[in-house]
PDB file of C-alpha atoms in Angstrom:
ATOM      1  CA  UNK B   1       0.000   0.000   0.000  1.00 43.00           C
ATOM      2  CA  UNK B   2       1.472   3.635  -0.917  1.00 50.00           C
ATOM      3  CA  UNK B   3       1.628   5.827   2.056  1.00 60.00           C
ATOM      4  CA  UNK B   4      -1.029   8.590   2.172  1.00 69.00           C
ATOM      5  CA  UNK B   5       0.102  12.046   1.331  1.00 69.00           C
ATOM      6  CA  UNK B   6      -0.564  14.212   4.659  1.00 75.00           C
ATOM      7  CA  UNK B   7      -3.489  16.859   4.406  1.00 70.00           C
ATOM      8  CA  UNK B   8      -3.292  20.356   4.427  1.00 61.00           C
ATOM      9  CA  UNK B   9      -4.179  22.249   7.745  1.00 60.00           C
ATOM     10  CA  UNK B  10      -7.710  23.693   7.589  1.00 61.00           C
ATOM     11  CA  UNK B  11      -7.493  26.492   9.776  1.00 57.00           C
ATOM     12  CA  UNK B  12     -10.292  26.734  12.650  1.00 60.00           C
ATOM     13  CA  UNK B  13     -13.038  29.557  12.848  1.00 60.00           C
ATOM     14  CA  UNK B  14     -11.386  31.392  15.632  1.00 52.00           C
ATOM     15  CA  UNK B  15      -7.994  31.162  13.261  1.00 53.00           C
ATOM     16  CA  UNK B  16      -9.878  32.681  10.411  1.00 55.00           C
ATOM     17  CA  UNK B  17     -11.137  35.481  12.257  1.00 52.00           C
ATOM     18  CA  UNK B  18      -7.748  36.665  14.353  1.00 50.00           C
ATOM     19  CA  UNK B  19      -6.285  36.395  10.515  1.00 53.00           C
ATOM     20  CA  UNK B  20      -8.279  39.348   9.783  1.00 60.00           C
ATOM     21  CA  UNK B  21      -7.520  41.102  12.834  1.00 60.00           C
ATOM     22  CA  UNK B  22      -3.767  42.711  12.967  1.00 67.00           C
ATOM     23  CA  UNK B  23      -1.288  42.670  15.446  1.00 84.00           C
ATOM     24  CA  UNK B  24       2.042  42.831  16.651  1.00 88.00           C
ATOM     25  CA  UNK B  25       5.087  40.344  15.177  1.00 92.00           C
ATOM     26  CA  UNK B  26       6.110  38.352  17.936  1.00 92.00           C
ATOM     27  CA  UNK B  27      10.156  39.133  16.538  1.00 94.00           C
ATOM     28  CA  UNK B  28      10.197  42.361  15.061  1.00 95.00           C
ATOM     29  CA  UNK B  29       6.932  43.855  16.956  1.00 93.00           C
ATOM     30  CA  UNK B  30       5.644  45.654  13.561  1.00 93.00           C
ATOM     31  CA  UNK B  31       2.189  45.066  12.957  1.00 89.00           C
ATOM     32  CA  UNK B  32       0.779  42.132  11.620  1.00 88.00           C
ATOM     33  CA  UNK B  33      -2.222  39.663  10.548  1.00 83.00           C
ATOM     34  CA  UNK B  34       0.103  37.021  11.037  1.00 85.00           C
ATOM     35  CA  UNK B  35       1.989  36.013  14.727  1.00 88.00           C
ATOM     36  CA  UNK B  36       5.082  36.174  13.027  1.00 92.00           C
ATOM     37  CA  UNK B  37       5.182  38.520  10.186  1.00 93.00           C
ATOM     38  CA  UNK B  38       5.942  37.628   6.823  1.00 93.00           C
ATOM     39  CA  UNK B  39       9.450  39.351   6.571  1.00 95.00           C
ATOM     40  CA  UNK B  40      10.405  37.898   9.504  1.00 96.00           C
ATOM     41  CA  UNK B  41       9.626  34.313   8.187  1.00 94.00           C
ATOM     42  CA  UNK B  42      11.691  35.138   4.870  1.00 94.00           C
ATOM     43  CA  UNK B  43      14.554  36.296   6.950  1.00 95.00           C
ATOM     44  CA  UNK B  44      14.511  33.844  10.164  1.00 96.00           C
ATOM     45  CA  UNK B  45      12.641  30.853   8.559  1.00 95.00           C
ATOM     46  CA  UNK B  46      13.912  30.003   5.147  1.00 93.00           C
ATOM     47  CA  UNK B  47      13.522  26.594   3.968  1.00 93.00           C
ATOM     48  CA  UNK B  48      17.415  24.790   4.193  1.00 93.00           C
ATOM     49  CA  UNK B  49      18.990  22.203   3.008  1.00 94.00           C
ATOM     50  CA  UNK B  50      19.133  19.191   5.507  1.00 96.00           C
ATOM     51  CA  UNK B  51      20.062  15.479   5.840  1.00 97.00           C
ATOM     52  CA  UNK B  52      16.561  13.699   5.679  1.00 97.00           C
ATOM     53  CA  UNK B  53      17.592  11.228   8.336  1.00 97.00           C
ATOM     54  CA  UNK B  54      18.741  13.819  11.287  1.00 97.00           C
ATOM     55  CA  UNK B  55      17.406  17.393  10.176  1.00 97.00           C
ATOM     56  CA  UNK B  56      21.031  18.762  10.234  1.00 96.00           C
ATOM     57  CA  UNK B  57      21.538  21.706   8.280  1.00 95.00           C
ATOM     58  CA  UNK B  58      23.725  20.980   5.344  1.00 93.00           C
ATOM     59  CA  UNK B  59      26.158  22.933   3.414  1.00 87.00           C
ATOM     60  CA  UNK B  60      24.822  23.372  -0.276  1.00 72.00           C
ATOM     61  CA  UNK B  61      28.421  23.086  -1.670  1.00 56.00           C
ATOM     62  CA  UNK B  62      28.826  20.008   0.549  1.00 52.00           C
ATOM     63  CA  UNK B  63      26.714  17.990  -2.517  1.00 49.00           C
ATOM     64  CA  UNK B  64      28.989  20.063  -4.925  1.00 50.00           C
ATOM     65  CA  UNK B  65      26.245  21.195  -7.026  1.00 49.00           C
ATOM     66  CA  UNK B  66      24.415  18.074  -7.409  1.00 49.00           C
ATOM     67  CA  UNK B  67      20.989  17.494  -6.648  1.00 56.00           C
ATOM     68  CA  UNK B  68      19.644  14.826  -4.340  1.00 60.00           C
ATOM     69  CA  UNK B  69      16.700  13.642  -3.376  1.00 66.00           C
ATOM     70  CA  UNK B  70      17.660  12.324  -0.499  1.00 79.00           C
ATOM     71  CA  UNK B  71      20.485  14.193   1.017  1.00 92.00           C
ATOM     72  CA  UNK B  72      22.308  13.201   3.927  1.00 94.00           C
ATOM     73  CA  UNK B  73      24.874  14.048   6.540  1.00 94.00           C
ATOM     74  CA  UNK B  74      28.650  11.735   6.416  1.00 93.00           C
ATOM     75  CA  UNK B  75      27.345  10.693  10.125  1.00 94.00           C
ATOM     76  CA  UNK B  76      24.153   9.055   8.702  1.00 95.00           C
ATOM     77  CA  UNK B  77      25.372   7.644   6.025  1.00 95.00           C
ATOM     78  CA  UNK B  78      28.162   5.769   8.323  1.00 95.00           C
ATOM     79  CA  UNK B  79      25.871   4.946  10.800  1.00 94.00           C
ATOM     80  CA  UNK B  80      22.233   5.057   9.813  1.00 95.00           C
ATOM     81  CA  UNK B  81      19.992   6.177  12.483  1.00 96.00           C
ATOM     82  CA  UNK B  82      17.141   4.470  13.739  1.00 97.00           C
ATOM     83  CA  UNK B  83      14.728   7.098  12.323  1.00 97.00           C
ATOM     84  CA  UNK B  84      13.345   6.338   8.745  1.00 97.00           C
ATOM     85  CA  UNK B  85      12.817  10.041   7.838  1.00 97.00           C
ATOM     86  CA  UNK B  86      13.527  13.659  10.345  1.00 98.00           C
ATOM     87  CA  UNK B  87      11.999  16.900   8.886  1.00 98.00           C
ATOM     88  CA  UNK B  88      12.664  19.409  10.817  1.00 98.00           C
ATOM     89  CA  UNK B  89      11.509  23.249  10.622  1.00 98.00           C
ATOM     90  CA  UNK B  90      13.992  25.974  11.740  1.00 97.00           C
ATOM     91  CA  UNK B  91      17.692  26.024  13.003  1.00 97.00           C
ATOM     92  CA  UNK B  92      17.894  26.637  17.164  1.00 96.00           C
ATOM     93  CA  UNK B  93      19.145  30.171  16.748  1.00 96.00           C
ATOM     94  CA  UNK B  94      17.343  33.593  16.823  1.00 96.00           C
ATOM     95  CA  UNK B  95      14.662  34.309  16.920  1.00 96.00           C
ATOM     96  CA  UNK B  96      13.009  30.458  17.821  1.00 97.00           C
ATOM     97  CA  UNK B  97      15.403  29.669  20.208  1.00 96.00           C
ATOM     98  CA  UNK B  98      14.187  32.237  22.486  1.00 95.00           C
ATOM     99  CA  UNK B  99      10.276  32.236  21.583  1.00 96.00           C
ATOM    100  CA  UNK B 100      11.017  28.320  22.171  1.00 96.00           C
ATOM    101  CA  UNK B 101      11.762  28.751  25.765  1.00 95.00           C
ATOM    102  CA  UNK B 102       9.470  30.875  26.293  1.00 95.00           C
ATOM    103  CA  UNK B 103       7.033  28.693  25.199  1.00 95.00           C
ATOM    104  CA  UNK B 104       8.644  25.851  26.887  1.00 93.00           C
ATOM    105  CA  UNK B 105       9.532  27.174  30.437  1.00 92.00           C
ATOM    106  CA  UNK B 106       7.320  30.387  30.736  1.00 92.00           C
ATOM    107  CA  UNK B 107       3.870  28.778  30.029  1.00 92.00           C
ATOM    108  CA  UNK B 108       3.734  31.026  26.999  1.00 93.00           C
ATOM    109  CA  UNK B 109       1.027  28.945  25.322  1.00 93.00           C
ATOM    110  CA  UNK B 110       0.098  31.398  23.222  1.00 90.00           C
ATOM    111  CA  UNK B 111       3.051  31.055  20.991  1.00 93.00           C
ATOM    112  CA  UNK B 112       2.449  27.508  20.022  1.00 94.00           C
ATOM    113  CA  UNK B 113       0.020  28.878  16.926  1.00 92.00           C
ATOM    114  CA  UNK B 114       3.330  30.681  15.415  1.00 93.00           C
ATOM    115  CA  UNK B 115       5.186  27.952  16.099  1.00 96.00           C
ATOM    116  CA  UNK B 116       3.189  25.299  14.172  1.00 96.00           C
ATOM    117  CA  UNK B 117       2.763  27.281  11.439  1.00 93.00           C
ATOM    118  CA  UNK B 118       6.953  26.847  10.498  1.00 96.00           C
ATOM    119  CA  UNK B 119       6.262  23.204  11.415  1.00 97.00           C
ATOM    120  CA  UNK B 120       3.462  22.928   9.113  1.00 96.00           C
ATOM    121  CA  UNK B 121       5.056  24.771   6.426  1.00 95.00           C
ATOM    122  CA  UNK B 122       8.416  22.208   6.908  1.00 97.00           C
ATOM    123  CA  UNK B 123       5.560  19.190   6.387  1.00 97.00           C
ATOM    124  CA  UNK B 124       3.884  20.548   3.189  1.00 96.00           C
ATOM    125  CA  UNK B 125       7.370  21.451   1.512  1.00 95.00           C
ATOM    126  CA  UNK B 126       9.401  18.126   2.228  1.00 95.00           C
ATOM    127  CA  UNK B 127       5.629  16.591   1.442  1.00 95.00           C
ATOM    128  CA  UNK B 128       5.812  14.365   4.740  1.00 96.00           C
ATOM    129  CA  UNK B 129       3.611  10.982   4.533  1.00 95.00           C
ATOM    130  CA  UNK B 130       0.567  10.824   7.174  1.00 97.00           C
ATOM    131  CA  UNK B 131       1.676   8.444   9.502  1.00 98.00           C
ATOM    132  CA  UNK B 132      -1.062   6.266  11.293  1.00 98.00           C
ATOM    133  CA  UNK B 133       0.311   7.470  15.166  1.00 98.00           C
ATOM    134  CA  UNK B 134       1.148  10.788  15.806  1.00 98.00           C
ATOM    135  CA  UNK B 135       2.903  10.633  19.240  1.00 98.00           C
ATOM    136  CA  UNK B 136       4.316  13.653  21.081  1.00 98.00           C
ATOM    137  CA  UNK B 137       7.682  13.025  23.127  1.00 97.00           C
ATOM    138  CA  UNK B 138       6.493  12.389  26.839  1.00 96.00           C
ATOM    139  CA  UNK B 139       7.595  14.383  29.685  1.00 93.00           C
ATOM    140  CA  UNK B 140       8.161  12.550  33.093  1.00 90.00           C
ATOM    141  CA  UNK B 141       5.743  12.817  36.339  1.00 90.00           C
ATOM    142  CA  UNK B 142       7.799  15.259  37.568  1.00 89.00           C
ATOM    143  CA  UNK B 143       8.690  17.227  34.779  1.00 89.00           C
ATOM    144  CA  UNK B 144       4.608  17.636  33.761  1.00 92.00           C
ATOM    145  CA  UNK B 145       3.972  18.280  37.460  1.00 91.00           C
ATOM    146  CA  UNK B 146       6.349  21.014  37.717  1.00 91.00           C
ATOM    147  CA  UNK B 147       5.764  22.340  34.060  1.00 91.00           C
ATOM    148  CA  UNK B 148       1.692  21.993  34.005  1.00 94.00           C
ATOM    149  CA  UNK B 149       1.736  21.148  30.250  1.00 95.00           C
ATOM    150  CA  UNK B 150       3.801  18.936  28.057  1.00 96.00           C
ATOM    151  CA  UNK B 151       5.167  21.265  24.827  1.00 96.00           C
ATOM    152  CA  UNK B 152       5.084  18.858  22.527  1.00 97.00           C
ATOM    153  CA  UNK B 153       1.750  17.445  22.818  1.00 97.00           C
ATOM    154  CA  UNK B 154       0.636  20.899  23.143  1.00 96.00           C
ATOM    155  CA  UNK B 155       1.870  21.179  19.149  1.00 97.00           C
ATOM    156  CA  UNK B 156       0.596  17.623  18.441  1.00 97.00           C
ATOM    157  CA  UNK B 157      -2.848  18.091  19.617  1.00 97.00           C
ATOM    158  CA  UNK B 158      -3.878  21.246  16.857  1.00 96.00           C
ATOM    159  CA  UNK B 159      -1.533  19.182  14.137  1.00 97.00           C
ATOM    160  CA  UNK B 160      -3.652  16.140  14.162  1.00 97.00           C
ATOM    161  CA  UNK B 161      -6.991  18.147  14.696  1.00 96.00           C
ATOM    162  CA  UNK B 162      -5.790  20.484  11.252  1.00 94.00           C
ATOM    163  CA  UNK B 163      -4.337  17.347   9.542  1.00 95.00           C
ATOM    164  CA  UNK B 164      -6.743  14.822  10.083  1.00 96.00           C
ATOM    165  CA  UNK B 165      -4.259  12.401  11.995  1.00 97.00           C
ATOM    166  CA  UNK B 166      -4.641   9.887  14.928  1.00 97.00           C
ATOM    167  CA  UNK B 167      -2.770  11.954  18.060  1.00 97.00           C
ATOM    168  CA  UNK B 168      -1.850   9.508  21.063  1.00 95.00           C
ATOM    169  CA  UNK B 169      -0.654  11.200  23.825  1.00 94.00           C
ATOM    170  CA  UNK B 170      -0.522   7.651  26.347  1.00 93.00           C
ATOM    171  CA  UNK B 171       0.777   5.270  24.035  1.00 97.00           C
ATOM    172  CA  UNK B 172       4.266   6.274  25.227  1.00 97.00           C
ATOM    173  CA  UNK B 173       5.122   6.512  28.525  1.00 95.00           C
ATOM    174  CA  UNK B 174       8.135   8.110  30.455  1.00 93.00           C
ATOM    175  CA  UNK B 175       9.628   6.371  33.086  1.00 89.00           C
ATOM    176  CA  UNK B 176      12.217   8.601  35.013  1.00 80.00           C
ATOM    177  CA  UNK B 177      13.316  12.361  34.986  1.00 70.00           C
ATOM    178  CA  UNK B 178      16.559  13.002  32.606  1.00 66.00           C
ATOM    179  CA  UNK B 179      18.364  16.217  32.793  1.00 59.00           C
ATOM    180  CA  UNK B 180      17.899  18.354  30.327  1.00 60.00           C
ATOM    181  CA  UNK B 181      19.760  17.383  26.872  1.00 53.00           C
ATOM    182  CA  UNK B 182      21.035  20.984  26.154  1.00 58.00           C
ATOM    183  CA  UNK B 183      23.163  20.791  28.778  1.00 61.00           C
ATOM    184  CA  UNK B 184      24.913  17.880  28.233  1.00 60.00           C
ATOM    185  CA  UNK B 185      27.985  17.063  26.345  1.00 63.00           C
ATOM    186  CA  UNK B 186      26.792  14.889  22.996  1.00 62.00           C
ATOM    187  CA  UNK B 187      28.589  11.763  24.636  1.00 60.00           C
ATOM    188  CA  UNK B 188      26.375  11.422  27.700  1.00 62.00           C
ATOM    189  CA  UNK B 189      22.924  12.423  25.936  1.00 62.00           C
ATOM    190  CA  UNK B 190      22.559   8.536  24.401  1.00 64.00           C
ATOM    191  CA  UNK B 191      22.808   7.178  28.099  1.00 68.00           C
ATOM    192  CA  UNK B 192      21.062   9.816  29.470  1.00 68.00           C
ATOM    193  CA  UNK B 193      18.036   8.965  28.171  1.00 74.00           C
ATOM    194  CA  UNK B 194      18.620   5.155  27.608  1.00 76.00           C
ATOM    195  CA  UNK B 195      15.661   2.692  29.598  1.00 79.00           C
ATOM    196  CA  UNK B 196      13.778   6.169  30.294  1.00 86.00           C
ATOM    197  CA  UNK B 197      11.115   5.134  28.278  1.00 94.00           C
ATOM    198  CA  UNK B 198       8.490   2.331  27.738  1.00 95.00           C
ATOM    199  CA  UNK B 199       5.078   1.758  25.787  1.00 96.00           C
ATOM    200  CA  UNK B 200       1.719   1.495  27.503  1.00 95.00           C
ATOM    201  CA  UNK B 201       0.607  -2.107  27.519  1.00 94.00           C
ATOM    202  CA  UNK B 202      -2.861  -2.025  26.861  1.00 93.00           C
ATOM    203  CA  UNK B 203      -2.032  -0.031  23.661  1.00 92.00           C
ATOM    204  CA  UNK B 204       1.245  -1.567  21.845  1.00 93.00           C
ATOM    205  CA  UNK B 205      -0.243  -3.761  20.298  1.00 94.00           C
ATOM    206  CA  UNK B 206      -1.279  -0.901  17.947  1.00 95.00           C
ATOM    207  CA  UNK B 207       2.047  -0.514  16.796  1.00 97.00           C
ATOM    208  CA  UNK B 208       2.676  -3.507  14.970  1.00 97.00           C
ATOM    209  CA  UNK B 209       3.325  -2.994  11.215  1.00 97.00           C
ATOM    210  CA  UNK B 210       2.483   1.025  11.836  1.00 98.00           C
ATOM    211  CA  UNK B 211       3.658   4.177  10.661  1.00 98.00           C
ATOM    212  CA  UNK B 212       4.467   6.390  13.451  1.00 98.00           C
ATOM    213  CA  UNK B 213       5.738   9.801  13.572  1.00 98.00           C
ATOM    214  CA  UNK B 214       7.695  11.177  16.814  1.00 98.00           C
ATOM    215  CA  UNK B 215       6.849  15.199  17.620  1.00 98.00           C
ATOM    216  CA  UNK B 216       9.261  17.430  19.837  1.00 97.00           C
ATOM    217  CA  UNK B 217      10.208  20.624  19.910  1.00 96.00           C
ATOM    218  CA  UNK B 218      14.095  20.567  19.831  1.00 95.00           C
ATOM    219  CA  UNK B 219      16.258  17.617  18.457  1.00 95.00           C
ATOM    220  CA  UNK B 220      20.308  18.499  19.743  1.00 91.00           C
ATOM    221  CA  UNK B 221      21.986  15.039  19.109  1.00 89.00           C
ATOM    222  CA  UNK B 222      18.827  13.136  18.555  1.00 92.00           C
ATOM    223  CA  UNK B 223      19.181  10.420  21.635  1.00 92.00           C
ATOM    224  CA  UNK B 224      15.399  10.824  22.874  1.00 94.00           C
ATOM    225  CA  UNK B 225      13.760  10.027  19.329  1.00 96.00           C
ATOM    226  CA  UNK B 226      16.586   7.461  18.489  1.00 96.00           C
ATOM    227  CA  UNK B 227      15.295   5.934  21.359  1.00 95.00           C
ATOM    228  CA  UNK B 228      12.020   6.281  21.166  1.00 97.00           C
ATOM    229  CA  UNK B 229      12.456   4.648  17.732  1.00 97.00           C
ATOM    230  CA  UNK B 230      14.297   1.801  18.744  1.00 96.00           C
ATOM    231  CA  UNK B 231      11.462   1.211  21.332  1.00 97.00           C
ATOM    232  CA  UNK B 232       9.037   1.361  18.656  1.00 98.00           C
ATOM    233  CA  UNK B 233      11.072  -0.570  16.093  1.00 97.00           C
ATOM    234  CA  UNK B 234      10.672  -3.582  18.462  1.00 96.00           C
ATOM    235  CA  UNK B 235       7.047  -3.039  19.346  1.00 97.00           C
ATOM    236  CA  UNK B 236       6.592  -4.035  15.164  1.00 97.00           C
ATOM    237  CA  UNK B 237       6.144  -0.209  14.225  1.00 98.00           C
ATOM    238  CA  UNK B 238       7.842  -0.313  10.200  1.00 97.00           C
ATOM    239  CA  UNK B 239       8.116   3.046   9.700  1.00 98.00           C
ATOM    240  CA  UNK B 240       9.021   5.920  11.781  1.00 98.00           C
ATOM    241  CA  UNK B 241       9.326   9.834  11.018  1.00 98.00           C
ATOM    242  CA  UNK B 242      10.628  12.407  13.453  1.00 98.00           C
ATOM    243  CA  UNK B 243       9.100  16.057  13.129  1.00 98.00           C
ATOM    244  CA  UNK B 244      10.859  18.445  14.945  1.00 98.00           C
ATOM    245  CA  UNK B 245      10.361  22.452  15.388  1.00 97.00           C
ATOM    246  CA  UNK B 246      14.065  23.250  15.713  1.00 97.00           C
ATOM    247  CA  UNK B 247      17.424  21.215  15.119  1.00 97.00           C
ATOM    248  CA  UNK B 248      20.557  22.355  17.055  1.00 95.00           C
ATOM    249  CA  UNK B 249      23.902  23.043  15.003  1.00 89.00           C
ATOM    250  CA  UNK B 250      25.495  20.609  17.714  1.00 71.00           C
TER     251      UNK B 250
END
């Protein structure tokens, strides 16, 4: 069976009306009718070149002029990742890396609409596949205790709504409290986050022979989805995608 092409976001009523009603650019504070105007997007979100297994940004002369469908990094192509595709949406640099903590650590809701809209935008133009799953990344007990909200499902939630997917946010379940990955040197984030995960019982069967696609907001090294993936892999899932909003430079 060919995989389904994903489905464009229909925006929602309330959506449709604060697009006719201007305000200010969340980066450059001009006014607006969109959250993030559209200069801003030209200049801070351009679409890059990027390895399709790890959302690194590549180097156009790195390919030396040729064009490839399938680009990819020298570390992927030595060792191939567990993830089958990675799109991801903006570099971790100004302006998103601070509207990202914001909206991570300040409860800044609000800027999740803005947000999604790069993600979306990343999804149409690589033309991502709709997978069957949509799961966020899970937060631990503690973390969503002390947070109030988990970021990523807060994205996944309006994505599936707008796209017509099937979000799960308890299909994957985090089992202990990991320090932060930014802060880590890249050789302890892979045992960081090794065993801190596990799949709800009652619900992996749903997994076998599935197409599955991993949301977060920021992907550094890529430990947490790589594994995640290798979780899923041997729960029977066949294919899985990462989407990510933002991809460090490492």
């Amino acid at each position: 069976m060919e995989p389904s092409a994903l489905r464009p976001a229909k925006p929602s009523l309330l959506e449709r009306a604060l697009a006719r009603c201007p305000g200010q650019c969340l980066v450059c504070r001009s006014w607006s009718r969109q959250r993030v105007c559209q200069l801003c997007l030209d200049r801070y979100a351009r679409p890059a070149l990027r390895c399709t297994s790890c959302g690194l940004r590549l180097p156009a002369a790195s390919l030396g002029g040729i064009q490839h469908a399938s680009p990819q990094c020298g570390r992927c192509l030595q060792q191939p990742p567990p993830l089958d595709r990675c799109i991801a949406a903006l570099d971790y640099a100004f302006p998103w890396d601070h509207l990202l903590l914001r909206y991570k650590f300040q409860q800044a809701l609000h800027l999740g609409g803005a947000l999604l809209q790069c993600l979306e935008a990343a999804l149409d133009r690589e033309q991502a596949q709709a997978p069957d799953l949509l799961l966020p990344v899970p937060l631990s007990t503690e973390r969503l205790r002390e947070r109030g909200y988990n970021q990523s499902l807060e994205l996944a939630r309006p994505l599936a709504r707008r796209r017509g997917l099937s979000c799960e946010a308890k299909l994957l379940l985090r089992l202990r409290d990991t320090a932060h990955q930014l802060k880590l040197p890249a050789e302890q984030r892979a045992a960081n986050v090794r065993h801190a995960f596990a799949l709800e019982p009652q619900q992996a069967g749903r997994l076998r022979g599935a197409h599955v696609a991993l949301l977060d907001d920021v992907m550094t090294t890529g430990a947490t989805l790589h594994e995640l993936a290798r979780l899923l892999r041997r729960a029977g899932a066949t294919r899985i995608q990462a989407w990510v909003l933002a991809r460090t430079a490492e």
